[in-house]
Amino acid sequence: MRSREASQAELASFQGLWPGGFFEGDPSDPAFGLWGVTSFLGVSHAVYLGCCKPYVNPSTVVLEIGCGRGAWTKLMLHARKLYCLDALSAEHNRFHEYVGRHSHVVYIQVQDFSLREIPLDSIDFVFSYDALCHVSFAGISEYAENLFPRMRKGAHAIWMVADYGKYNAFLRRQAQLCVLNALFPRRDLFLLRGLQRLIVSGIVAWNNRRYRL
Ligand SMILES: C[S@@+](CC[C@H](N)C(=O)[O-])C[C@H]1O[C@@H](n2cnc3c(N)ncnc32)[C@H](O)[C@@H]1O
């Protein structure tokens, strides 16, 4: 253990730093990042890090609902087995072109919400992103009912479902949430803020046209 003097010298080295107390911004502000525009990562990547990666290992049996071309599937290929369900065929989704062919990956084009192809008490992790938000509440409920007996004790399920209130609030707040609001974080660059507002409103308008909002 180092000496008490060494500890005190380390603490003393901070004295006088950051007058008024360190404060770079409010972490509850979605446009605040300590390193300005280079502080940000995409929502999908954050979902991957927080909601997908921690739950998949070589002994996991995964059920993915609404896999599309397999953007998320490909990140879970180290699982023991993957059941990938979609309303569209693998050919339509060009699933195997993107994911490849693997003996432990089973693609199923669903005809209903019964999940009959999935063995009971077999699934460790259920993942569904940007799929159930396109499905009716009745369909989601049917999936949930039929899923429960197929999940093993202690299994996890991460589902993205639609929340129209949150979605509409996001659309209304696009200009505030834009990452480019962090372009000129320093107060002495306030003259550039007008340019920043112009860029942000242009991007929001372009987004709205692109997604026909
Ligand atoms: C917007 S895509 C998202 C694909 C993928 N999850 C992703 O994030 O890249 C939605 C997918 O859900 C599928 N889908 C729609 N209704 C479904 C249902 N009831 N069961 C399974 N898949 C469904 C669609 O065919 C489509 O491939």
PDB file of N, CA, C and O in Angstrom, residues 83-142:
ATOM      1  N   TYR A  83     -33.612 -19.325 -33.997  1.00  0.00           N
ATOM      2  CA  TYR A  83     -34.834 -19.423 -34.795  1.00  0.00           C
ATOM      3  C   TYR A  83     -35.149 -18.004 -35.261  1.00  0.00           C
ATOM      4  O   TYR A  83     -35.312 -17.104 -34.430  1.00  0.00           O
ATOM      5  N   CYS A  84     -35.200 -17.817 -36.571  1.00  0.00           N
ATOM      6  CA  CYS A  84     -35.457 -16.492 -37.127  1.00  0.00           C
ATOM      7  C   CYS A  84     -36.807 -16.500 -37.830  1.00  0.00           C
ATOM      8  O   CYS A  84     -36.978 -17.205 -38.831  1.00  0.00           O
ATOM      9  N   LEU A  85     -37.737 -15.749 -37.284  1.00  0.00           N
ATOM     10  CA  LEU A  85     -39.098 -15.738 -37.819  1.00  0.00           C
ATOM     11  C   LEU A  85     -39.348 -14.451 -38.597  1.00  0.00           C
ATOM     12  O   LEU A  85     -38.927 -13.370 -38.167  1.00  0.00           O
ATOM     13  N   ASP A  86     -40.059 -14.603 -39.694  1.00  0.00           N
ATOM     14  CA  ASP A  86     -40.443 -13.392 -40.430  1.00  0.00           C
ATOM     15  C   ASP A  86     -41.707 -13.666 -41.231  1.00  0.00           C
ATOM     16  O   ASP A  86     -41.986 -14.807 -41.613  1.00  0.00           O
ATOM     17  N   ALA A  87     -42.470 -12.591 -41.487  1.00  0.00           N
ATOM     18  CA  ALA A  87     -43.679 -12.719 -42.290  1.00  0.00           C
ATOM     19  C   ALA A  87     -43.321 -12.956 -43.759  1.00  0.00           C
ATOM     20  O   ALA A  87     -44.120 -13.500 -44.523  1.00  0.00           O
ATOM     21  N   LEU A  88     -42.133 -12.539 -44.152  1.00  0.00           N
ATOM     22  CA  LEU A  88     -41.693 -12.684 -45.552  1.00  0.00           C
ATOM     23  C   LEU A  88     -40.722 -13.850 -45.678  1.00  0.00           C
ATOM     24  O   LEU A  88     -40.092 -14.263 -44.691  1.00  0.00           O
ATOM     25  N   SER A  89     -40.554 -14.330 -46.897  1.00  0.00           N
ATOM     26  CA  SER A  89     -39.668 -15.484 -47.103  1.00  0.00           C
ATOM     27  C   SER A  89     -38.192 -15.066 -46.997  1.00  0.00           C
ATOM     28  O   SER A  89     -37.844 -13.881 -47.162  1.00  0.00           O
ATOM     29  N   ALA A  90     -37.344 -16.061 -46.786  1.00  0.00           N
ATOM     30  CA  ALA A  90     -35.896 -15.821 -46.716  1.00  0.00           C
ATOM     31  C   ALA A  90     -35.397 -15.266 -48.050  1.00  0.00           C
ATOM     32  O   ALA A  90     -34.519 -14.398 -48.088  1.00  0.00           O
ATOM     33  N   GLU A  91     -35.993 -15.743 -49.153  1.00  0.00           N
ATOM     34  CA  GLU A  91     -35.575 -15.285 -50.492  1.00  0.00           C
ATOM     35  C   GLU A  91     -35.920 -13.809 -50.654  1.00  0.00           C
ATOM     36  O   GLU A  91     -35.105 -13.009 -51.109  1.00  0.00           O
ATOM     37  N   HIS A  92     -37.138 -13.472 -50.283  1.00  0.00           N
ATOM     38  CA  HIS A  92     -37.555 -12.067 -50.401  1.00  0.00           C
ATOM     39  C   HIS A  92     -36.616 -11.163 -49.593  1.00  0.00           C
ATOM     40  O   HIS A  92     -36.217 -10.095 -50.049  1.00  0.00           O
ATOM     41  N   ASN A  93     -36.307 -11.608 -48.376  1.00  0.00           N
ATOM     42  CA  ASN A  93     -35.455 -10.799 -47.484  1.00  0.00           C
ATOM     43  C   ASN A  93     -33.976 -10.891 -47.836  1.00  0.00           C
ATOM     44  O   ASN A  93     -33.171 -10.176 -47.250  1.00  0.00           O
ATOM     45  N   ARG A  94     -33.628 -11.780 -48.752  1.00  0.00           N
ATOM     46  CA  ARG A  94     -32.217 -12.042 -49.115  1.00  0.00           C
ATOM     47  C   ARG A  94     -31.395 -12.325 -47.841  1.00  0.00           C
ATOM     48  O   ARG A  94     -30.275 -11.854 -47.667  1.00  0.00           O
ATOM     49  N   PHE A  95     -32.081 -13.115 -46.969  1.00  0.00           N
ATOM     50  CA  PHE A  95     -31.529 -13.409 -45.644  1.00  0.00           C
ATOM     51  C   PHE A  95     -30.198 -14.157 -45.745  1.00  0.00           C
ATOM     52  O   PHE A  95     -29.217 -13.784 -45.118  1.00  0.00           O
ATOM     53  N   HIS A  96     -30.176 -15.231 -46.566  1.00  0.00           N
ATOM     54  CA  HIS A  96     -28.954 -16.044 -46.614  1.00  0.00           C
ATOM     55  C   HIS A  96     -27.817 -15.332 -47.333  1.00  0.00           C
ATOM     56  O   HIS A  96     -26.649 -15.587 -47.055  1.00  0.00           O
ATOM     57  N   GLU A  97     -28.162 -14.426 -48.222  1.00  0.00           N
ATOM     58  CA  GLU A  97     -27.109 -13.645 -48.888  1.00  0.00           C
ATOM     59  C   GLU A  97     -26.340 -12.821 -47.857  1.00  0.00           C
ATOM     60  O   GLU A  97     -25.132 -12.650 -47.946  1.00  0.00           O
ATOM     61  N   TYR A  98     -27.084 -12.281 -46.880  1.00  0.00           N
ATOM     62  CA  TYR A  98     -26.438 -11.415 -45.889  1.00  0.00           C
ATOM     63  C   TYR A  98     -25.857 -12.211 -44.715  1.00  0.00           C
ATOM     64  O   TYR A  98     -24.732 -11.967 -44.289  1.00  0.00           O
ATOM     65  N   VAL A  99     -26.642 -13.189 -44.230  1.00  0.00           N
ATOM     66  CA  VAL A  99     -26.255 -13.918 -43.007  1.00  0.00           C
ATOM     67  C   VAL A  99     -25.383 -15.134 -43.328  1.00  0.00           C
ATOM     68  O   VAL A  99     -24.574 -15.558 -42.508  1.00  0.00           O
ATOM     69  N   GLY A 100     -25.540 -15.665 -44.538  1.00  0.00           N
ATOM     70  CA  GLY A 100     -24.860 -16.915 -44.894  1.00  0.00           C
ATOM     71  C   GLY A 100     -25.731 -18.101 -44.497  1.00  0.00           C
ATOM     72  O   GLY A 100     -26.807 -17.924 -43.913  1.00  0.00           O
ATOM     73  N   ARG A 101     -25.256 -19.311 -44.848  1.00  0.00           N
ATOM     74  CA  ARG A 101     -26.015 -20.519 -44.469  1.00  0.00           C
ATOM     75  C   ARG A 101     -25.298 -21.188 -43.311  1.00  0.00           C
ATOM     76  O   ARG A 101     -24.089 -21.412 -43.374  1.00  0.00           O
ATOM     77  N   HIS A 102     -26.063 -21.488 -42.251  1.00  0.00           N
ATOM     78  CA  HIS A 102     -25.470 -22.075 -41.045  1.00  0.00           C
ATOM     79  C   HIS A 102     -26.426 -23.156 -40.541  1.00  0.00           C
ATOM     80  O   HIS A 102     -27.639 -22.929 -40.490  1.00  0.00           O
ATOM     81  N   SER A 103     -25.851 -24.288 -40.119  1.00  0.00           N
ATOM     82  CA  SER A 103     -26.719 -25.397 -39.697  1.00  0.00           C
ATOM     83  C   SER A 103     -27.490 -25.055 -38.407  1.00  0.00           C
ATOM     84  O   SER A 103     -28.537 -25.638 -38.142  1.00  0.00           O
ATOM     85  N   HIS A 104     -27.006 -24.111 -37.630  1.00  0.00           N
ATOM     86  CA  HIS A 104     -27.697 -23.801 -36.365  1.00  0.00           C
ATOM     87  C   HIS A 104     -28.688 -22.635 -36.508  1.00  0.00           C
ATOM     88  O   HIS A 104     -29.265 -22.194 -35.519  1.00  0.00           O
ATOM     89  N   VAL A 105     -28.876 -22.147 -37.732  1.00  0.00           N
ATOM     90  CA  VAL A 105     -29.828 -21.049 -37.951  1.00  0.00           C
ATOM     91  C   VAL A 105     -31.045 -21.577 -38.712  1.00  0.00           C
ATOM     92  O   VAL A 105     -30.917 -22.098 -39.821  1.00  0.00           O
ATOM     93  N   VAL A 106     -32.218 -21.445 -38.081  1.00  0.00           N
ATOM     94  CA  VAL A 106     -33.457 -21.945 -38.708  1.00  0.00           C
ATOM     95  C   VAL A 106     -34.329 -20.752 -39.075  1.00  0.00           C
ATOM     96  O   VAL A 106     -34.740 -19.988 -38.183  1.00  0.00           O
ATOM     97  N   TYR A 107     -34.573 -20.577 -40.365  1.00  0.00           N
ATOM     98  CA  TYR A 107     -35.420 -19.460 -40.819  1.00  0.00           C
ATOM     99  C   TYR A 107     -36.839 -19.996 -41.011  1.00  0.00           C
ATOM    100  O   TYR A 107     -37.048 -21.012 -41.677  1.00  0.00           O
ATOM    101  N   ILE A 108     -37.800 -19.304 -40.443  1.00  0.00           N
ATOM    102  CA  ILE A 108     -39.199 -19.758 -40.586  1.00  0.00           C
ATOM    103  C   ILE A 108     -40.053 -18.592 -41.082  1.00  0.00           C
ATOM    104  O   ILE A 108     -40.095 -17.527 -40.440  1.00  0.00           O
ATOM    105  N   GLN A 109     -40.710 -18.815 -42.222  1.00  0.00           N
ATOM    106  CA  GLN A 109     -41.676 -17.813 -42.684  1.00  0.00           C
ATOM    107  C   GLN A 109     -42.996 -18.125 -41.990  1.00  0.00           C
ATOM    108  O   GLN A 109     -43.629 -19.157 -42.271  1.00  0.00           O
ATOM    109  N   VAL A 110     -43.420 -17.264 -41.081  1.00  0.00           N
ATOM    110  CA  VAL A 110     -44.601 -17.586 -40.260  1.00  0.00           C
ATOM    111  C   VAL A 110     -45.889 -17.434 -41.071  1.00  0.00           C
ATOM    112  O   VAL A 110     -45.979 -16.578 -41.955  1.00  0.00           O
ATOM    113  N   GLN A 111     -46.859 -18.264 -40.738  1.00  0.00           N
ATOM    114  CA  GLN A 111     -48.180 -18.182 -41.376  1.00  0.00           C
ATOM    115  C   GLN A 111     -49.202 -17.650 -40.384  1.00  0.00           C
ATOM    116  O   GLN A 111     -50.308 -17.286 -40.762  1.00  0.00           O
ATOM    117  N   ASP A 112     -48.861 -17.691 -39.111  1.00  0.00           N
ATOM    118  CA  ASP A 112     -49.760 -17.192 -38.054  1.00  0.00           C
ATOM    119  C   ASP A 112     -48.900 -16.837 -36.832  1.00  0.00           C
ATOM    120  O   ASP A 112     -47.672 -16.781 -36.939  1.00  0.00           O
ATOM    121  N   PHE A 113     -49.539 -16.643 -35.698  1.00  0.00           N
ATOM    122  CA  PHE A 113     -48.799 -16.207 -34.500  1.00  0.00           C
ATOM    123  C   PHE A 113     -48.660 -17.337 -33.479  1.00  0.00           C
ATOM    124  O   PHE A 113     -48.427 -17.087 -32.305  1.00  0.00           O
ATOM    125  N   SER A 114     -48.805 -18.573 -33.955  1.00  0.00           N
ATOM    126  CA  SER A 114     -48.848 -19.712 -33.013  1.00  0.00           C
ATOM    127  C   SER A 114     -47.479 -20.113 -32.469  1.00  0.00           C
ATOM    128  O   SER A 114     -47.389 -20.746 -31.434  1.00  0.00           O
ATOM    129  N   LEU A 115     -46.423 -19.822 -33.186  1.00  0.00           N
ATOM    130  CA  LEU A 115     -45.050 -20.242 -32.833  1.00  0.00           C
ATOM    131  C   LEU A 115     -44.950 -21.765 -32.747  1.00  0.00           C
ATOM    132  O   LEU A 115     -44.114 -22.291 -32.000  1.00  0.00           O
ATOM    133  N   ARG A 116     -45.799 -22.461 -33.496  1.00  0.00           N
ATOM    134  CA  ARG A 116     -45.863 -23.926 -33.363  1.00  0.00           C
ATOM    135  C   ARG A 116     -44.544 -24.613 -33.725  1.00  0.00           C
ATOM    136  O   ARG A 116     -44.258 -25.694 -33.239  1.00  0.00           O
ATOM    137  N   GLU A 117     -43.712 -23.972 -34.546  1.00  0.00           N
ATOM    138  CA  GLU A 117     -42.444 -24.607 -34.961  1.00  0.00           C
ATOM    139  C   GLU A 117     -41.390 -24.577 -33.851  1.00  0.00           C
ATOM    140  O   GLU A 117     -40.362 -25.249 -33.957  1.00  0.00           O
ATOM    141  N   ILE A 118     -41.637 -23.789 -32.821  1.00  0.00           N
ATOM    142  CA  ILE A 118     -40.624 -23.622 -31.764  1.00  0.00           C
ATOM    143  C   ILE A 118     -40.908 -24.598 -30.618  1.00  0.00           C
ATOM    144  O   ILE A 118     -42.012 -24.582 -30.055  1.00  0.00           O
ATOM    145  N   PRO A 119     -39.930 -25.441 -30.257  1.00  0.00           N
ATOM    146  CA  PRO A 119     -40.177 -26.410 -29.171  1.00  0.00           C
ATOM    147  C   PRO A 119     -40.499 -25.712 -27.839  1.00  0.00           C
ATOM    148  O   PRO A 119     -39.991 -24.621 -27.568  1.00  0.00           O
ATOM    149  N   LEU A 120     -41.336 -26.380 -27.044  1.00  0.00           N
ATOM    150  CA  LEU A 120     -41.673 -25.842 -25.724  1.00  0.00           C
ATOM    151  C   LEU A 120     -40.416 -25.823 -24.845  1.00  0.00           C
ATOM    152  O   LEU A 120     -39.528 -26.665 -25.009  1.00  0.00           O
ATOM    153  N   ASP A 121     -40.348 -24.885 -23.926  1.00  0.00           N
ATOM    154  CA  ASP A 121     -39.284 -24.813 -22.922  1.00  0.00           C
ATOM    155  C   ASP A 121     -37.882 -24.882 -23.556  1.00  0.00           C
ATOM    156  O   ASP A 121     -37.008 -25.600 -23.071  1.00  0.00           O
ATOM    157  N   SER A 122     -37.671 -24.136 -24.627  1.00  0.00           N
ATOM    158  CA  SER A 122     -36.388 -24.271 -25.343  1.00  0.00           C
ATOM    159  C   SER A 122     -35.624 -22.949 -25.502  1.00  0.00           C
ATOM    160  O   SER A 122     -34.437 -22.963 -25.795  1.00  0.00           O
ATOM    161  N   ILE A 123     -36.282 -21.815 -25.311  1.00  0.00           N
ATOM    162  CA  ILE A 123     -35.666 -20.531 -25.693  1.00  0.00           C
ATOM    163  C   ILE A 123     -35.063 -19.797 -24.478  1.00  0.00           C
ATOM    164  O   ILE A 123     -35.705 -19.657 -23.439  1.00  0.00           O
ATOM    165  N   ASP A 124     -33.830 -19.316 -24.670  1.00  0.00           N
ATOM    166  CA  ASP A 124     -33.162 -18.550 -23.608  1.00  0.00           C
ATOM    167  C   ASP A 124     -33.307 -17.046 -23.814  1.00  0.00           C
ATOM    168  O   ASP A 124     -33.262 -16.273 -22.874  1.00  0.00           O
ATOM    169  N   PHE A 125     -33.391 -16.645 -25.086  1.00  0.00           N
ATOM    170  CA  PHE A 125     -33.395 -15.208 -25.361  1.00  0.00           C
ATOM    171  C   PHE A 125     -34.286 -14.919 -26.569  1.00  0.00           C
ATOM    172  O   PHE A 125     -34.127 -15.524 -27.628  1.00  0.00           O
ATOM    173  N   VAL A 126     -35.210 -13.999 -26.353  1.00  0.00           N
ATOM    174  CA  VAL A 126     -36.093 -13.576 -27.447  1.00  0.00           C
ATOM    175  C   VAL A 126     -35.742 -12.139 -27.788  1.00  0.00           C
ATOM    176  O   VAL A 126     -35.622 -11.297 -26.901  1.00  0.00           O
ATOM    177  N   PHE A 127     -35.566 -11.881 -29.075  1.00  0.00           N
ATOM    178  CA  PHE A 127     -35.201 -10.530 -29.492  1.00  0.00           C
ATOM    179  C   PHE A 127     -36.072 -10.112 -30.662  1.00  0.00           C
ATOM    180  O   PHE A 127     -36.288 -10.890 -31.599  1.00  0.00           O
ATOM    181  N   SER A 128     -36.588  -8.903 -30.584  1.00  0.00           N
ATOM    182  CA  SER A 128     -37.385  -8.398 -31.707  1.00  0.00           C
ATOM    183  C   SER A 128     -37.227  -6.885 -31.771  1.00  0.00           C
ATOM    184  O   SER A 128     -37.579  -6.175 -30.830  1.00  0.00           O
ATOM    185  N   TYR A 129     -36.674  -6.422 -32.878  1.00  0.00           N
ATOM    186  CA  TYR A 129     -36.435  -4.978 -33.018  1.00  0.00           C
ATOM    187  C   TYR A 129     -37.071  -4.469 -34.302  1.00  0.00           C
ATOM    188  O   TYR A 129     -36.880  -5.068 -35.371  1.00  0.00           O
ATOM    189  N   ASP A 130     -37.834  -3.395 -34.182  1.00  0.00           N
ATOM    190  CA  ASP A 130     -38.430  -2.734 -35.351  1.00  0.00           C
ATOM    191  C   ASP A 130     -39.335  -3.671 -36.141  1.00  0.00           C
ATOM    192  O   ASP A 130     -39.451  -3.548 -37.357  1.00  0.00           O
ATOM    193  N   ALA A 131     -39.928  -4.631 -35.473  1.00  0.00           N
ATOM    194  CA  ALA A 131     -40.819  -5.571 -36.162  1.00  0.00           C
ATOM    195  C   ALA A 131     -42.215  -5.530 -35.527  1.00  0.00           C
ATOM    196  O   ALA A 131     -43.214  -5.294 -36.215  1.00  0.00           O
ATOM    197  N   LEU A 132     -42.297  -5.695 -34.193  1.00  0.00           N
ATOM    198  CA  LEU A 132     -43.618  -5.750 -33.554  1.00  0.00           C
ATOM    199  C   LEU A 132     -44.318  -4.394 -33.573  1.00  0.00           C
ATOM    200  O   LEU A 132     -45.533  -4.322 -33.398  1.00  0.00           O
ATOM    201  N   CYS A 133     -43.546  -3.332 -33.821  1.00  0.00           N
ATOM    202  CA  CYS A 133     -44.181  -2.015 -33.948  1.00  0.00           C
ATOM    203  C   CYS A 133     -45.026  -1.951 -35.221  1.00  0.00           C
ATOM    204  O   CYS A 133     -45.810  -1.024 -35.406  1.00  0.00           O
ATOM    205  N   HIS A 134     -44.860  -2.956 -36.104  1.00  0.00           N
ATOM    206  CA  HIS A 134     -45.679  -3.021 -37.323  1.00  0.00           C
ATOM    207  C   HIS A 134     -46.818  -4.035 -37.173  1.00  0.00           C
ATOM    208  O   HIS A 134     -47.534  -4.306 -38.134  1.00  0.00           O
ATOM    209  N   VAL A 135     -46.914  -4.658 -35.995  1.00  0.00           N
ATOM    210  CA  VAL A 135     -47.885  -5.750 -35.792  1.00  0.00           C
ATOM    211  C   VAL A 135     -49.027  -5.244 -34.899  1.00  0.00           C
ATOM    212  O   VAL A 135     -48.804  -4.438 -33.989  1.00  0.00           O
ATOM    213  N   SER A 136     -50.248  -5.753 -35.158  1.00  0.00           N
ATOM    214  CA  SER A 136     -51.414  -5.325 -34.362  1.00  0.00           C
ATOM    215  C   SER A 136     -51.258  -5.745 -32.904  1.00  0.00           C
ATOM    216  O   SER A 136     -50.511  -6.681 -32.590  1.00  0.00           O
ATOM    217  N   PHE A 137     -51.995  -5.068 -32.029  1.00  0.00           N
ATOM    218  CA  PHE A 137     -51.938  -5.428 -30.605  1.00  0.00           C
ATOM    219  C   PHE A 137     -52.414  -6.865 -30.410  1.00  0.00           C
ATOM    220  O   PHE A 137     -51.854  -7.622 -29.597  1.00  0.00           O
ATOM    221  N   ALA A 138     -53.437  -7.268 -31.200  1.00  0.00           N
ATOM    222  CA  ALA A 138     -53.946  -8.652 -31.100  1.00  0.00           C
ATOM    223  C   ALA A 138     -52.839  -9.639 -31.485  1.00  0.00           C
ATOM    224  O   ALA A 138     -52.669 -10.685 -30.838  1.00  0.00           O
ATOM    225  N   GLY A 139     -52.084  -9.301 -32.529  1.00  0.00           N
ATOM    226  CA  GLY A 139     -50.999 -10.180 -32.981  1.00  0.00           C
ATOM    227  C   GLY A 139     -49.890 -10.278 -31.928  1.00  0.00           C
ATOM    228  O   GLY A 139     -49.393 -11.364 -31.626  1.00  0.00           O
ATOM    229  N   ILE A 140     -49.528  -9.136 -31.355  1.00  0.00           N
ATOM    230  CA  ILE A 140     -48.479  -9.116 -30.320  1.00  0.00           C
ATOM    231  C   ILE A 140     -48.940  -9.949 -29.117  1.00  0.00           C
ATOM    232  O   ILE A 140     -48.166 -10.748 -28.558  1.00  0.00           O
ATOM    233  N   SER A 141     -50.211  -9.785 -28.741  1.00  0.00           N
ATOM    234  CA  SER A 141     -50.736 -10.526 -27.580  1.00  0.00           C
ATOM    235  C   SER A 141     -50.680 -12.026 -27.839  1.00  0.00           C
ATOM    236  O   SER A 141     -50.313 -12.811 -26.953  1.00  0.00           O
ATOM    237  N   GLU A 142     -51.034 -12.425 -29.072  1.00  0.00           N
ATOM    238  CA  GLU A 142     -51.027 -13.853 -29.413  1.00  0.00           C
ATOM    239  C   GLU A 142     -49.589 -14.396 -29.369  1.00  0.00           C
ATOM    240  O   GLU A 142     -49.342 -15.484 -28.852  1.00  0.00           O
TER     241      GLU A 142
END
